[in-house]
Amino acid sequence: MEKVTIIIPVYNAEKTVSKCIDSILNQTNKNYQVLLINDGSKDNSLKVIKEYEKKYPKQIKVISKENEGVVATRNLGIELCNTKYIMFIDNDDYIDKDYVDKFLSAIVERKDKMVLGGYRRTTKDKILCEVTPQNDLWSKYRIITPWARIYDCDFLKKEKIKYKPISIGEDIYFNMSLYAKTDNISSIPYIGYNWFYNTESVSNTTHKGLNKVVSLIELLNEVKKINKKKNEDPLIQYFYYKQVVWYLLYSGRKATKEEFLQEYQNLNNWLKENNIKLRLPFTSTKIKSETIKTKLIISIFHWIEKLHLMKLFASVYCGGDKNV
């Protein structure tokens, strides 16, 4: 069977990277090689992964470079990959023992350009949630992470699909670039990736509060450029609208009312200018794999807009303005 290269960007992960690597070494399928790319860590991460390389020289290779961020690090991983298939794992996450076998077997058998799976959201003590893809078109838009999937690396290189240095959603841009190039994508109803809830990660710090250096519009514009042939699809429009709602609710929770309303206005203007609307109702079978909770949140947000209650909503929802 073909081998897969597993790319792990490593940055200040001395406390978590061992569990990540051990979960790979415990795989039932040994047709893999691990590329650990140290992205200028300031702790003992390099020392830890060098010890693994010394102990497992045939399976593990370490590259060390100056700090450039996860985008440049993953792109370097793609460039250095010398196997047909490639996977990405974050340095504080870990995988089930049959993870490689499930994905590698599926993509070899199906000859797809990408095969998608599910994941668990975990803490040290418990499972917060589980997400399983279904055999529908929406699953690939619902789960749009760099991990819990396997890619045809030859295809990525041929089509020059890379991560882009944008302020938010580099993984969304990467996967949407792939989706724009091929429909040869499938999913498996399998959960084997454990996404660890790290309170110090970028997604749990930088994106909380409406940070001026983070621009969702930048991401939306980039995705729109690469998705020209599909932008009128109601499914894609639902995706755009969902991104706007998610960003406002997640990042706007700790913003002031005024900040929230200004960002809402900016994003709403973008939607109008690009003729993006919520065209799929709650009951649409096209989004059947979406959770009821998420569909309900999006529907309620939409009705708040329709009833012109956004100012009232912001007054109640936003936590940054203590005087309201």
PDB file of C-alpha atoms in Angstrom:
ATOM      1  CA  MET A   1       0.000   0.000   0.000  1.00  0.00           C
ATOM      2  CA  GLU A   2       1.072   3.598  -0.651  1.00  0.00           C
ATOM      3  CA  LYS A   3       2.595   5.516   2.223  1.00  0.00           C
ATOM      4  CA  VAL A   4       1.343   8.740   3.748  1.00  0.00           C
ATOM      5  CA  THR A   5       3.392  11.603   5.145  1.00  0.00           C
ATOM      6  CA  ILE A   6       2.029  13.074   8.373  1.00  0.00           C
ATOM      7  CA  ILE A   7       2.917  16.737   8.779  1.00  0.00           C
ATOM      8  CA  ILE A   8       3.033  18.163  12.311  1.00  0.00           C
ATOM      9  CA  PRO A   9       3.844  21.872  12.733  1.00  0.00           C
ATOM     10  CA  VAL A  10       5.470  22.221  16.167  1.00  0.00           C
ATOM     11  CA  TYR A  11       5.475  25.453  18.140  1.00  0.00           C
ATOM     12  CA  ASN A  12       5.980  25.686  21.913  1.00  0.00           C
ATOM     13  CA  ALA A  13       4.404  22.267  22.400  1.00  0.00           C
ATOM     14  CA  GLU A  14       6.767  20.605  24.861  1.00  0.00           C
ATOM     15  CA  LYS A  15       3.814  19.614  27.077  1.00  0.00           C
ATOM     16  CA  THR A  16       1.596  18.090  24.387  1.00  0.00           C
ATOM     17  CA  VAL A  17       3.662  16.934  21.411  1.00  0.00           C
ATOM     18  CA  SER A  18       4.727  13.621  22.992  1.00  0.00           C
ATOM     19  CA  LYS A  19       1.117  12.448  23.293  1.00  0.00           C
ATOM     20  CA  CYS A  20       0.571  13.448  19.672  1.00  0.00           C
ATOM     21  CA  ILE A  21       3.621  11.522  18.422  1.00  0.00           C
ATOM     22  CA  ASP A  22       2.930   8.488  20.608  1.00  0.00           C
ATOM     23  CA  SER A  23      -0.567   8.206  19.154  1.00  0.00           C
ATOM     24  CA  ILE A  24       1.010   7.966  15.684  1.00  0.00           C
ATOM     25  CA  LEU A  25       3.624   5.431  16.716  1.00  0.00           C
ATOM     26  CA  ASN A  26       0.799   3.258  18.107  1.00  0.00           C
ATOM     27  CA  GLN A  27      -0.952   3.023  14.730  1.00  0.00           C
ATOM     28  CA  THR A  28      -2.036  -0.384  13.474  1.00  0.00           C
ATOM     29  CA  ASN A  29      -1.004   0.652   9.950  1.00  0.00           C
ATOM     30  CA  LYS A  30       2.722   1.436   9.722  1.00  0.00           C
ATOM     31  CA  ASN A  31       2.687   2.814   6.156  1.00  0.00           C
ATOM     32  CA  TYR A  32       3.512   6.337   7.254  1.00  0.00           C
ATOM     33  CA  GLN A  33       6.354   8.705   7.847  1.00  0.00           C
ATOM     34  CA  VAL A  34       6.206  11.642  10.225  1.00  0.00           C
ATOM     35  CA  LEU A  35       7.615  15.067   9.417  1.00  0.00           C
ATOM     36  CA  LEU A  36       7.905  17.236  12.519  1.00  0.00           C
ATOM     37  CA  ILE A  37       8.580  20.854  11.556  1.00  0.00           C
ATOM     38  CA  ASN A  38       9.759  22.999  14.453  1.00  0.00           C
ATOM     39  CA  ASP A  39       8.550  26.538  13.798  1.00  0.00           C
ATOM     40  CA  GLY A  40      11.058  28.427  15.942  1.00  0.00           C
ATOM     41  CA  SER A  41       9.802  27.135  19.291  1.00  0.00           C
ATOM     42  CA  LYS A  42      11.058  29.009  22.359  1.00  0.00           C
ATOM     43  CA  ASP A  43      10.555  26.136  24.794  1.00  0.00           C
ATOM     44  CA  ASN A  44      12.003  22.602  24.793  1.00  0.00           C
ATOM     45  CA  SER A  45       9.885  21.360  21.875  1.00  0.00           C
ATOM     46  CA  LEU A  46      12.886  20.880  19.580  1.00  0.00           C
ATOM     47  CA  LYS A  47      14.708  18.834  22.203  1.00  0.00           C
ATOM     48  CA  VAL A  48      11.642  16.617  22.711  1.00  0.00           C
ATOM     49  CA  ILE A  49      11.064  15.889  19.008  1.00  0.00           C
ATOM     50  CA  LYS A  50      14.793  15.376  18.355  1.00  0.00           C
ATOM     51  CA  GLU A  51      14.737  12.600  20.930  1.00  0.00           C
ATOM     52  CA  TYR A  52      11.909  10.919  19.006  1.00  0.00           C
ATOM     53  CA  GLU A  53      13.846  11.276  15.755  1.00  0.00           C
ATOM     54  CA  LYS A  54      16.886   9.663  17.351  1.00  0.00           C
ATOM     55  CA  LYS A  55      14.811   6.746  18.678  1.00  0.00           C
ATOM     56  CA  TYR A  56      12.718   6.254  15.508  1.00  0.00           C
ATOM     57  CA  PRO A  57      14.952   7.423  12.620  1.00  0.00           C
ATOM     58  CA  LYS A  58      13.108   5.390   9.953  1.00  0.00           C
ATOM     59  CA  GLN A  59       9.702   6.811  10.819  1.00  0.00           C
ATOM     60  CA  ILE A  60      10.378  10.318  12.081  1.00  0.00           C
ATOM     61  CA  LYS A  61      12.216  13.255  10.547  1.00  0.00           C
ATOM     62  CA  VAL A  62      12.676  16.649  12.188  1.00  0.00           C
ATOM     63  CA  ILE A  63      13.070  19.959  10.381  1.00  0.00           C
ATOM     64  CA  SER A  64      13.802  23.137  12.340  1.00  0.00           C
ATOM     65  CA  LYS A  65      13.427  26.682  11.056  1.00  0.00           C
ATOM     66  CA  GLU A  66      12.785  30.200  12.256  1.00  0.00           C
ATOM     67  CA  ASN A  67       9.286  31.139  13.327  1.00  0.00           C
ATOM     68  CA  GLU A  68       7.072  31.875  10.311  1.00  0.00           C
ATOM     69  CA  GLY A  69       3.663  30.671  11.453  1.00  0.00           C
ATOM     70  CA  VAL A  70       1.542  27.631  10.678  1.00  0.00           C
ATOM     71  CA  VAL A  71       0.783  28.656   7.068  1.00  0.00           C
ATOM     72  CA  ALA A  72       4.423  28.671   5.963  1.00  0.00           C
ATOM     73  CA  THR A  73       5.080  25.551   8.032  1.00  0.00           C
ATOM     74  CA  ARG A  74       2.300  23.502   6.441  1.00  0.00           C
ATOM     75  CA  ASN A  75       3.287  24.724   2.975  1.00  0.00           C
ATOM     76  CA  LEU A  76       6.848  23.583   3.648  1.00  0.00           C
ATOM     77  CA  GLY A  77       5.443  20.212   4.655  1.00  0.00           C
ATOM     78  CA  ILE A  78       3.639  19.895   1.325  1.00  0.00           C
ATOM     79  CA  GLU A  79       6.822  20.861  -0.519  1.00  0.00           C
ATOM     80  CA  LEU A  80       8.919  18.283   1.354  1.00  0.00           C
ATOM     81  CA  CYS A  81       6.354  15.482   1.128  1.00  0.00           C
ATOM     82  CA  ASN A  82       7.693  12.622  -1.037  1.00  0.00           C
ATOM     83  CA  THR A  83       4.726  10.257  -0.720  1.00  0.00           C
ATOM     84  CA  LYS A  84       1.519  10.222  -2.737  1.00  0.00           C
ATOM     85  CA  TYR A  85      -0.651  11.028   0.274  1.00  0.00           C
ATOM     86  CA  ILE A  86      -0.412  13.606   3.024  1.00  0.00           C
ATOM     87  CA  MET A  87      -2.135  14.309   6.355  1.00  0.00           C
ATOM     88  CA  PHE A  88      -1.889  17.149   8.867  1.00  0.00           C
ATOM     89  CA  ILE A  89      -2.039  16.853  12.641  1.00  0.00           C
ATOM     90  CA  ASP A  90      -1.775  19.708  15.140  1.00  0.00           C
ATOM     91  CA  ASN A  91       0.885  19.349  17.827  1.00  0.00           C
ATOM     92  CA  ASP A  92      -1.551  19.308  20.748  1.00  0.00           C
ATOM     93  CA  ASP A  93      -3.973  16.785  19.245  1.00  0.00           C
ATOM     94  CA  TYR A  94      -3.826  12.992  19.001  1.00  0.00           C
ATOM     95  CA  ILE A  95      -5.343  10.183  16.916  1.00  0.00           C
ATOM     96  CA  ASP A  96      -6.935   6.769  17.477  1.00  0.00           C
ATOM     97  CA  LYS A  97      -4.832   3.717  16.680  1.00  0.00           C
ATOM     98  CA  ASP A  98      -6.725   2.863  13.465  1.00  0.00           C
ATOM     99  CA  TYR A  99      -6.690   6.447  12.117  1.00  0.00           C
ATOM    100  CA  VAL A 100      -4.030   5.998   9.418  1.00  0.00           C
ATOM    101  CA  ASP A 101      -5.457   2.653   8.339  1.00  0.00           C
ATOM    102  CA  LYS A 102      -9.000   3.996   7.915  1.00  0.00           C
ATOM    103  CA  PHE A 103      -8.014   7.012   5.837  1.00  0.00           C
ATOM    104  CA  LEU A 104      -5.230   5.427   3.793  1.00  0.00           C
ATOM    105  CA  SER A 105      -7.362   2.409   2.890  1.00  0.00           C
ATOM    106  CA  ALA A 106     -10.265   4.648   1.881  1.00  0.00           C
ATOM    107  CA  ILE A 107      -8.335   6.997  -0.394  1.00  0.00           C
ATOM    108  CA  VAL A 108      -6.373   4.192  -2.080  1.00  0.00           C
ATOM    109  CA  GLU A 109      -9.569   2.216  -2.759  1.00  0.00           C
ATOM    110  CA  ARG A 110     -11.616   5.202  -3.934  1.00  0.00           C
ATOM    111  CA  LYS A 111      -8.836   7.034  -5.796  1.00  0.00           C
ATOM    112  CA  ASP A 112     -10.182  10.326  -4.446  1.00  0.00           C
ATOM    113  CA  LYS A 113      -8.278  13.586  -4.129  1.00  0.00           C
ATOM    114  CA  MET A 114      -9.405  13.898  -0.512  1.00  0.00           C
ATOM    115  CA  VAL A 115     -11.250  11.748   2.016  1.00  0.00           C
ATOM    116  CA  LEU A 116     -12.880  13.417   4.990  1.00  0.00           C
ATOM    117  CA  GLY A 117     -13.614  11.996   8.430  1.00  0.00           C
ATOM    118  CA  GLY A 118     -14.965  13.194  11.763  1.00  0.00           C
ATOM    119  CA  TYR A 119     -13.475  14.328  15.054  1.00  0.00           C
ATOM    120  CA  ARG A 120     -13.937  14.641  18.785  1.00  0.00           C
ATOM    121  CA  ARG A 121     -13.530  17.874  20.736  1.00  0.00           C
ATOM    122  CA  THR A 122     -11.783  16.884  23.963  1.00  0.00           C
ATOM    123  CA  THR A 123     -10.334  18.207  27.207  1.00  0.00           C
ATOM    124  CA  LYS A 124      -8.085  16.368  29.613  1.00  0.00           C
ATOM    125  CA  ASP A 125     -11.113  14.930  31.342  1.00  0.00           C
ATOM    126  CA  LYS A 126     -13.959  14.542  28.890  1.00  0.00           C
ATOM    127  CA  ILE A 127     -15.337  14.585  25.371  1.00  0.00           C
ATOM    128  CA  LEU A 128     -17.115  17.866  24.633  1.00  0.00           C
ATOM    129  CA  CYS A 129     -18.664  16.804  21.338  1.00  0.00           C
ATOM    130  CA  GLU A 130     -18.312  14.500  18.351  1.00  0.00           C
ATOM    131  CA  VAL A 131     -18.800  15.394  14.702  1.00  0.00           C
ATOM    132  CA  THR A 132     -19.351  12.695  12.074  1.00  0.00           C
ATOM    133  CA  PRO A 133     -19.607  13.467   8.342  1.00  0.00           C
ATOM    134  CA  GLN A 134     -22.450  12.040   6.318  1.00  0.00           C
ATOM    135  CA  ASN A 135     -22.560  11.055   2.689  1.00  0.00           C
ATOM    136  CA  ASP A 136     -23.805  14.417   1.434  1.00  0.00           C
ATOM    137  CA  LEU A 137     -22.391  17.567  -0.170  1.00  0.00           C
ATOM    138  CA  TRP A 138     -22.665  19.682   2.955  1.00  0.00           C
ATOM    139  CA  SER A 139     -20.288  17.587   5.108  1.00  0.00           C
ATOM    140  CA  LYS A 140     -17.179  18.920   3.359  1.00  0.00           C
ATOM    141  CA  TYR A 141     -18.299  22.482   4.118  1.00  0.00           C
ATOM    142  CA  ARG A 142     -19.320  21.676   7.666  1.00  0.00           C
ATOM    143  CA  ILE A 143     -15.953  20.097   8.560  1.00  0.00           C
ATOM    144  CA  ILE A 144     -13.305  22.314   6.996  1.00  0.00           C
ATOM    145  CA  THR A 145     -10.255  21.751   9.170  1.00  0.00           C
ATOM    146  CA  PRO A 146      -6.765  20.776   7.925  1.00  0.00           C
ATOM    147  CA  TRP A 147      -6.965  17.526   9.899  1.00  0.00           C
ATOM    148  CA  ALA A 148      -9.426  14.592  10.093  1.00  0.00           C
ATOM    149  CA  ARG A 149      -8.803  13.993   6.404  1.00  0.00           C
ATOM    150  CA  ILE A 150      -6.235  12.707   3.923  1.00  0.00           C
ATOM    151  CA  TYR A 151      -5.128  14.417   0.701  1.00  0.00           C
ATOM    152  CA  ASP A 152      -3.627  13.312  -2.590  1.00  0.00           C
ATOM    153  CA  CYS A 153      -0.370  15.247  -2.310  1.00  0.00           C
ATOM    154  CA  ASP A 154       0.436  14.818  -6.006  1.00  0.00           C
ATOM    155  CA  PHE A 155      -2.827  16.638  -6.782  1.00  0.00           C
ATOM    156  CA  LEU A 156      -2.048  19.438  -4.309  1.00  0.00           C
ATOM    157  CA  LYS A 157       1.310  20.022  -5.970  1.00  0.00           C
ATOM    158  CA  LYS A 158      -0.015  19.766  -9.511  1.00  0.00           C
ATOM    159  CA  GLU A 159      -2.796  22.284  -8.848  1.00  0.00           C
ATOM    160  CA  LYS A 160      -0.532  24.478  -6.672  1.00  0.00           C
ATOM    161  CA  ILE A 161      -2.949  24.323  -3.745  1.00  0.00           C
ATOM    162  CA  LYS A 162      -1.346  26.009  -0.741  1.00  0.00           C
ATOM    163  CA  TYR A 163      -2.243  27.654   2.525  1.00  0.00           C
ATOM    164  CA  LYS A 164      -2.443  31.431   2.273  1.00  0.00           C
ATOM    165  CA  PRO A 165      -1.188  33.892   4.916  1.00  0.00           C
ATOM    166  CA  ILE A 166      -4.468  35.549   5.848  1.00  0.00           C
ATOM    167  CA  SER A 167      -5.549  36.755   9.290  1.00  0.00           C
ATOM    168  CA  ILE A 168      -8.242  34.120   9.806  1.00  0.00           C
ATOM    169  CA  GLY A 169      -9.366  30.884   8.147  1.00  0.00           C
ATOM    170  CA  GLU A 170      -6.229  29.715   6.350  1.00  0.00           C
ATOM    171  CA  ASP A 171      -7.560  26.157   6.612  1.00  0.00           C
ATOM    172  CA  ILE A 172     -10.879  27.248   5.072  1.00  0.00           C
ATOM    173  CA  TYR A 173      -9.030  28.892   2.176  1.00  0.00           C
ATOM    174  CA  PHE A 174      -6.894  25.774   1.623  1.00  0.00           C
ATOM    175  CA  ASN A 175      -9.812  23.357   1.519  1.00  0.00           C
ATOM    176  CA  MET A 176     -12.031  25.636  -0.549  1.00  0.00           C
ATOM    177  CA  SER A 177      -9.147  25.875  -3.047  1.00  0.00           C
ATOM    178  CA  LEU A 178      -9.242  22.091  -3.315  1.00  0.00           C
ATOM    179  CA  TYR A 179     -13.044  22.012  -3.615  1.00  0.00           C
ATOM    180  CA  ALA A 180     -12.841  24.516  -6.462  1.00  0.00           C
ATOM    181  CA  LYS A 181     -10.513  22.195  -8.384  1.00  0.00           C
ATOM    182  CA  THR A 182     -12.275  18.860  -7.997  1.00  0.00           C
ATOM    183  CA  ASP A 183     -15.468  17.105  -6.956  1.00  0.00           C
ATOM    184  CA  ASN A 184     -13.525  13.875  -6.457  1.00  0.00           C
ATOM    185  CA  ILE A 185     -13.984  14.064  -2.695  1.00  0.00           C
ATOM    186  CA  SER A 186     -15.689  11.658  -0.321  1.00  0.00           C
ATOM    187  CA  SER A 187     -16.241  11.088   3.370  1.00  0.00           C
ATOM    188  CA  ILE A 188     -16.192   8.179   5.774  1.00  0.00           C
ATOM    189  CA  PRO A 189     -18.443   7.902   8.871  1.00  0.00           C
ATOM    190  CA  TYR A 190     -15.436   7.545  11.131  1.00  0.00           C
ATOM    191  CA  ILE A 191     -14.204   9.492  14.147  1.00  0.00           C
ATOM    192  CA  GLY A 192     -10.523   9.040  14.954  1.00  0.00           C
ATOM    193  CA  TYR A 193      -9.149  12.547  15.435  1.00  0.00           C
ATOM    194  CA  ASN A 194      -9.067  14.068  18.916  1.00  0.00           C
ATOM    195  CA  TRP A 195      -9.074  17.867  18.779  1.00  0.00           C
ATOM    196  CA  PHE A 196      -7.774  18.981  22.148  1.00  0.00           C
ATOM    197  CA  TYR A 197      -9.328  22.103  23.645  1.00  0.00           C
ATOM    198  CA  ASN A 198      -6.236  24.208  24.312  1.00  0.00           C
ATOM    199  CA  THR A 199      -7.149  27.489  26.013  1.00  0.00           C
ATOM    200  CA  GLU A 200      -3.850  29.021  24.873  1.00  0.00           C
ATOM    201  CA  SER A 201      -4.264  28.264  21.169  1.00  0.00           C
ATOM    202  CA  VAL A 202      -4.717  30.993  18.555  1.00  0.00           C
ATOM    203  CA  SER A 203      -8.341  30.050  17.903  1.00  0.00           C
ATOM    204  CA  ASN A 204      -9.135  30.439  21.587  1.00  0.00           C
ATOM    205  CA  THR A 205      -7.313  33.743  22.118  1.00  0.00           C
ATOM    206  CA  THR A 206      -6.831  35.921  19.031  1.00  0.00           C
ATOM    207  CA  HIS A 207     -10.319  35.284  17.674  1.00  0.00           C
ATOM    208  CA  LYS A 208     -12.151  36.122  20.900  1.00  0.00           C
ATOM    209  CA  GLY A 209     -13.175  39.744  20.678  1.00  0.00           C
ATOM    210  CA  LEU A 210     -13.275  41.676  17.426  1.00  0.00           C
ATOM    211  CA  ASN A 211      -9.538  42.035  16.870  1.00  0.00           C
ATOM    212  CA  LYS A 212      -8.714  44.725  14.317  1.00  0.00           C
ATOM    213  CA  VAL A 213      -5.944  42.602  12.799  1.00  0.00           C
ATOM    214  CA  VAL A 214      -8.447  39.840  12.002  1.00  0.00           C
ATOM    215  CA  SER A 215     -10.611  40.333   8.917  1.00  0.00           C
ATOM    216  CA  LEU A 216     -13.292  37.869   7.941  1.00  0.00           C
ATOM    217  CA  ILE A 217     -13.974  39.943   4.819  1.00  0.00           C
ATOM    218  CA  GLU A 218     -10.425  39.238   3.671  1.00  0.00           C
ATOM    219  CA  LEU A 219     -11.131  35.505   3.890  1.00  0.00           C
ATOM    220  CA  LEU A 220     -14.540  35.821   2.206  1.00  0.00           C
ATOM    221  CA  ASN A 221     -13.023  37.775  -0.689  1.00  0.00           C
ATOM    222  CA  GLU A 222     -10.261  35.225  -1.178  1.00  0.00           C
ATOM    223  CA  VAL A 223     -12.691  32.292  -1.134  1.00  0.00           C
ATOM    224  CA  LYS A 224     -15.017  34.101  -3.538  1.00  0.00           C
ATOM    225  CA  LYS A 225     -12.140  34.570  -6.010  1.00  0.00           C
ATOM    226  CA  ILE A 226     -11.261  30.887  -6.144  1.00  0.00           C
ATOM    227  CA  ASN A 227     -14.895  29.788  -6.165  1.00  0.00           C
ATOM    228  CA  LYS A 228     -16.166  31.789  -9.143  1.00  0.00           C
ATOM    229  CA  LYS A 229     -18.081  28.938 -10.785  1.00  0.00           C
ATOM    230  CA  LYS A 230     -19.974  27.975  -7.633  1.00  0.00           C
ATOM    231  CA  ASN A 231     -20.743  31.255  -5.850  1.00  0.00           C
ATOM    232  CA  GLU A 232     -24.400  31.196  -6.958  1.00  0.00           C
ATOM    233  CA  ASP A 233     -24.954  27.757  -5.475  1.00  0.00           C
ATOM    234  CA  PRO A 234     -27.381  28.033  -2.491  1.00  0.00           C
ATOM    235  CA  LEU A 235     -25.147  25.604  -0.594  1.00  0.00           C
ATOM    236  CA  ILE A 236     -22.136  27.880  -1.015  1.00  0.00           C
ATOM    237  CA  GLN A 237     -24.209  30.917  -0.102  1.00  0.00           C
ATOM    238  CA  TYR A 238     -25.316  29.127   3.064  1.00  0.00           C
ATOM    239  CA  PHE A 239     -21.624  28.514   3.793  1.00  0.00           C
ATOM    240  CA  TYR A 240     -20.785  32.225   3.432  1.00  0.00           C
ATOM    241  CA  TYR A 241     -23.710  33.239   5.636  1.00  0.00           C
ATOM    242  CA  LYS A 242     -22.769  30.667   8.268  1.00  0.00           C
ATOM    243  CA  GLN A 243     -19.205  32.023   8.400  1.00  0.00           C
ATOM    244  CA  VAL A 244     -20.543  35.527   9.048  1.00  0.00           C
ATOM    245  CA  VAL A 245     -22.901  34.351  11.803  1.00  0.00           C
ATOM    246  CA  TRP A 246     -20.234  32.183  13.441  1.00  0.00           C
ATOM    247  CA  TYR A 247     -17.683  34.988  13.434  1.00  0.00           C
ATOM    248  CA  LEU A 248     -20.069  37.556  14.886  1.00  0.00           C
ATOM    249  CA  LEU A 249     -21.317  35.231  17.617  1.00  0.00           C
ATOM    250  CA  TYR A 250     -17.946  33.732  18.542  1.00  0.00           C
ATOM    251  CA  SER A 251     -15.669  36.758  18.258  1.00  0.00           C
ATOM    252  CA  GLY A 252     -18.330  39.352  19.054  1.00  0.00           C
ATOM    253  CA  ARG A 253     -19.277  37.841  22.407  1.00  0.00           C
ATOM    254  CA  LYS A 254     -16.606  39.853  24.225  1.00  0.00           C
ATOM    255  CA  ALA A 255     -16.865  42.955  22.062  1.00  0.00           C
ATOM    256  CA  THR A 256     -18.735  46.109  22.945  1.00  0.00           C
ATOM    257  CA  LYS A 257     -22.176  46.697  21.511  1.00  0.00           C
ATOM    258  CA  GLU A 258     -20.770  49.404  19.235  1.00  0.00           C
ATOM    259  CA  GLU A 259     -17.955  47.166  17.983  1.00  0.00           C
ATOM    260  CA  PHE A 260     -20.368  44.327  17.312  1.00  0.00           C
ATOM    261  CA  LEU A 261     -22.817  46.504  15.381  1.00  0.00           C
ATOM    262  CA  GLN A 262     -20.038  48.064  13.308  1.00  0.00           C
ATOM    263  CA  GLU A 263     -18.652  44.661  12.360  1.00  0.00           C
ATOM    264  CA  TYR A 264     -22.150  43.389  11.641  1.00  0.00           C
ATOM    265  CA  GLN A 265     -22.734  46.339   9.318  1.00  0.00           C
ATOM    266  CA  ASN A 266     -19.439  45.709   7.496  1.00  0.00           C
ATOM    267  CA  LEU A 267     -20.201  42.035   6.982  1.00  0.00           C
ATOM    268  CA  ASN A 268     -23.828  42.633   6.079  1.00  0.00           C
ATOM    269  CA  ASN A 269     -22.722  45.144   3.440  1.00  0.00           C
ATOM    270  CA  TRP A 270     -20.359  42.519   2.004  1.00  0.00           C
ATOM    271  CA  LEU A 271     -23.181  39.988   1.782  1.00  0.00           C
ATOM    272  CA  LYS A 272     -25.439  42.483   0.017  1.00  0.00           C
ATOM    273  CA  GLU A 273     -22.739  43.665  -2.390  1.00  0.00           C
ATOM    274  CA  ASN A 274     -22.050  40.073  -3.420  1.00  0.00           C
ATOM    275  CA  ASN A 275     -25.728  39.062  -3.532  1.00  0.00           C
ATOM    276  CA  ILE A 276     -25.238  36.446  -0.825  1.00  0.00           C
ATOM    277  CA  LYS A 277     -28.455  35.388   0.867  1.00  0.00           C
ATOM    278  CA  LEU A 278     -29.691  32.646   3.159  1.00  0.00           C
ATOM    279  CA  ARG A 279     -31.439  30.656   0.450  1.00  0.00           C
ATOM    280  CA  LEU A 280     -31.772  27.304   2.211  1.00  0.00           C
ATOM    281  CA  PRO A 281     -34.510  26.890   4.828  1.00  0.00           C
ATOM    282  CA  PHE A 282     -34.045  25.067   8.111  1.00  0.00           C
ATOM    283  CA  THR A 283     -35.655  21.939   6.645  1.00  0.00           C
ATOM    284  CA  SER A 284     -33.555  21.759   3.463  1.00  0.00           C
ATOM    285  CA  THR A 285     -32.202  18.276   2.730  1.00  0.00           C
ATOM    286  CA  LYS A 286     -29.083  19.887   1.235  1.00  0.00           C
ATOM    287  CA  ILE A 287     -27.857  20.659   4.753  1.00  0.00           C
ATOM    288  CA  LYS A 288     -29.227  17.570   6.451  1.00  0.00           C
ATOM    289  CA  SER A 289     -25.840  16.761   8.032  1.00  0.00           C
ATOM    290  CA  GLU A 290     -25.762  20.130   9.798  1.00  0.00           C
ATOM    291  CA  THR A 291     -26.661  19.947  13.472  1.00  0.00           C
ATOM    292  CA  ILE A 292     -30.111  21.069  14.540  1.00  0.00           C
ATOM    293  CA  LYS A 293     -28.462  23.444  17.009  1.00  0.00           C
ATOM    294  CA  THR A 294     -26.422  25.190  14.300  1.00  0.00           C
ATOM    295  CA  LYS A 295     -29.363  25.414  11.908  1.00  0.00           C
ATOM    296  CA  LEU A 296     -31.477  26.848  14.692  1.00  0.00           C
ATOM    297  CA  ILE A 297     -28.855  29.465  15.590  1.00  0.00           C
ATOM    298  CA  ILE A 298     -28.523  30.566  11.964  1.00  0.00           C
ATOM    299  CA  SER A 299     -32.289  30.724  11.521  1.00  0.00           C
ATOM    300  CA  ILE A 300     -32.781  32.773  14.692  1.00  0.00           C
ATOM    301  CA  PHE A 301     -29.993  35.161  13.690  1.00  0.00           C
ATOM    302  CA  HIS A 302     -31.638  35.571  10.301  1.00  0.00           C
ATOM    303  CA  TRP A 303     -34.973  36.437  11.890  1.00  0.00           C
ATOM    304  CA  ILE A 304     -33.323  38.928  14.241  1.00  0.00           C
ATOM    305  CA  GLU A 305     -32.087  40.674  11.098  1.00  0.00           C
ATOM    306  CA  LYS A 306     -35.467  40.514   9.398  1.00  0.00           C
ATOM    307  CA  LEU A 307     -37.210  41.989  12.428  1.00  0.00           C
ATOM    308  CA  HIS A 308     -34.564  44.749  12.745  1.00  0.00           C
ATOM    309  CA  LEU A 309     -33.682  43.669  16.277  1.00  0.00           C
ATOM    310  CA  MET A 310     -29.904  43.596  15.906  1.00  0.00           C
ATOM    311  CA  LYS A 311     -29.327  46.613  18.194  1.00  0.00           C
ATOM    312  CA  LEU A 312     -31.400  45.019  20.928  1.00  0.00           C
ATOM    313  CA  PHE A 313     -29.633  41.691  20.425  1.00  0.00           C
ATOM    314  CA  ALA A 314     -26.192  43.353  20.661  1.00  0.00           C
ATOM    315  CA  SER A 315     -27.196  45.098  23.883  1.00  0.00           C
ATOM    316  CA  VAL A 316     -28.043  41.762  25.483  1.00  0.00           C
ATOM    317  CA  TYR A 317     -25.408  39.543  23.872  1.00  0.00           C
ATOM    318  CA  CYS A 318     -22.178  41.557  23.930  1.00  0.00           C
ATOM    319  CA  GLY A 319     -20.053  41.335  27.072  1.00  0.00           C
ATOM    320  CA  GLY A 320     -17.492  44.003  26.299  1.00  0.00           C
ATOM    321  CA  ASP A 321     -19.686  46.989  27.117  1.00  0.00           C
ATOM    322  CA  LYS A 322     -20.346  46.822  30.852  1.00  0.00           C
ATOM    323  CA  ASN A 323     -22.304  50.069  30.866  1.00  0.00           C
ATOM    324  CA  VAL A 324     -25.144  48.766  28.688  1.00  0.00           C
TER     325      VAL A 324
END
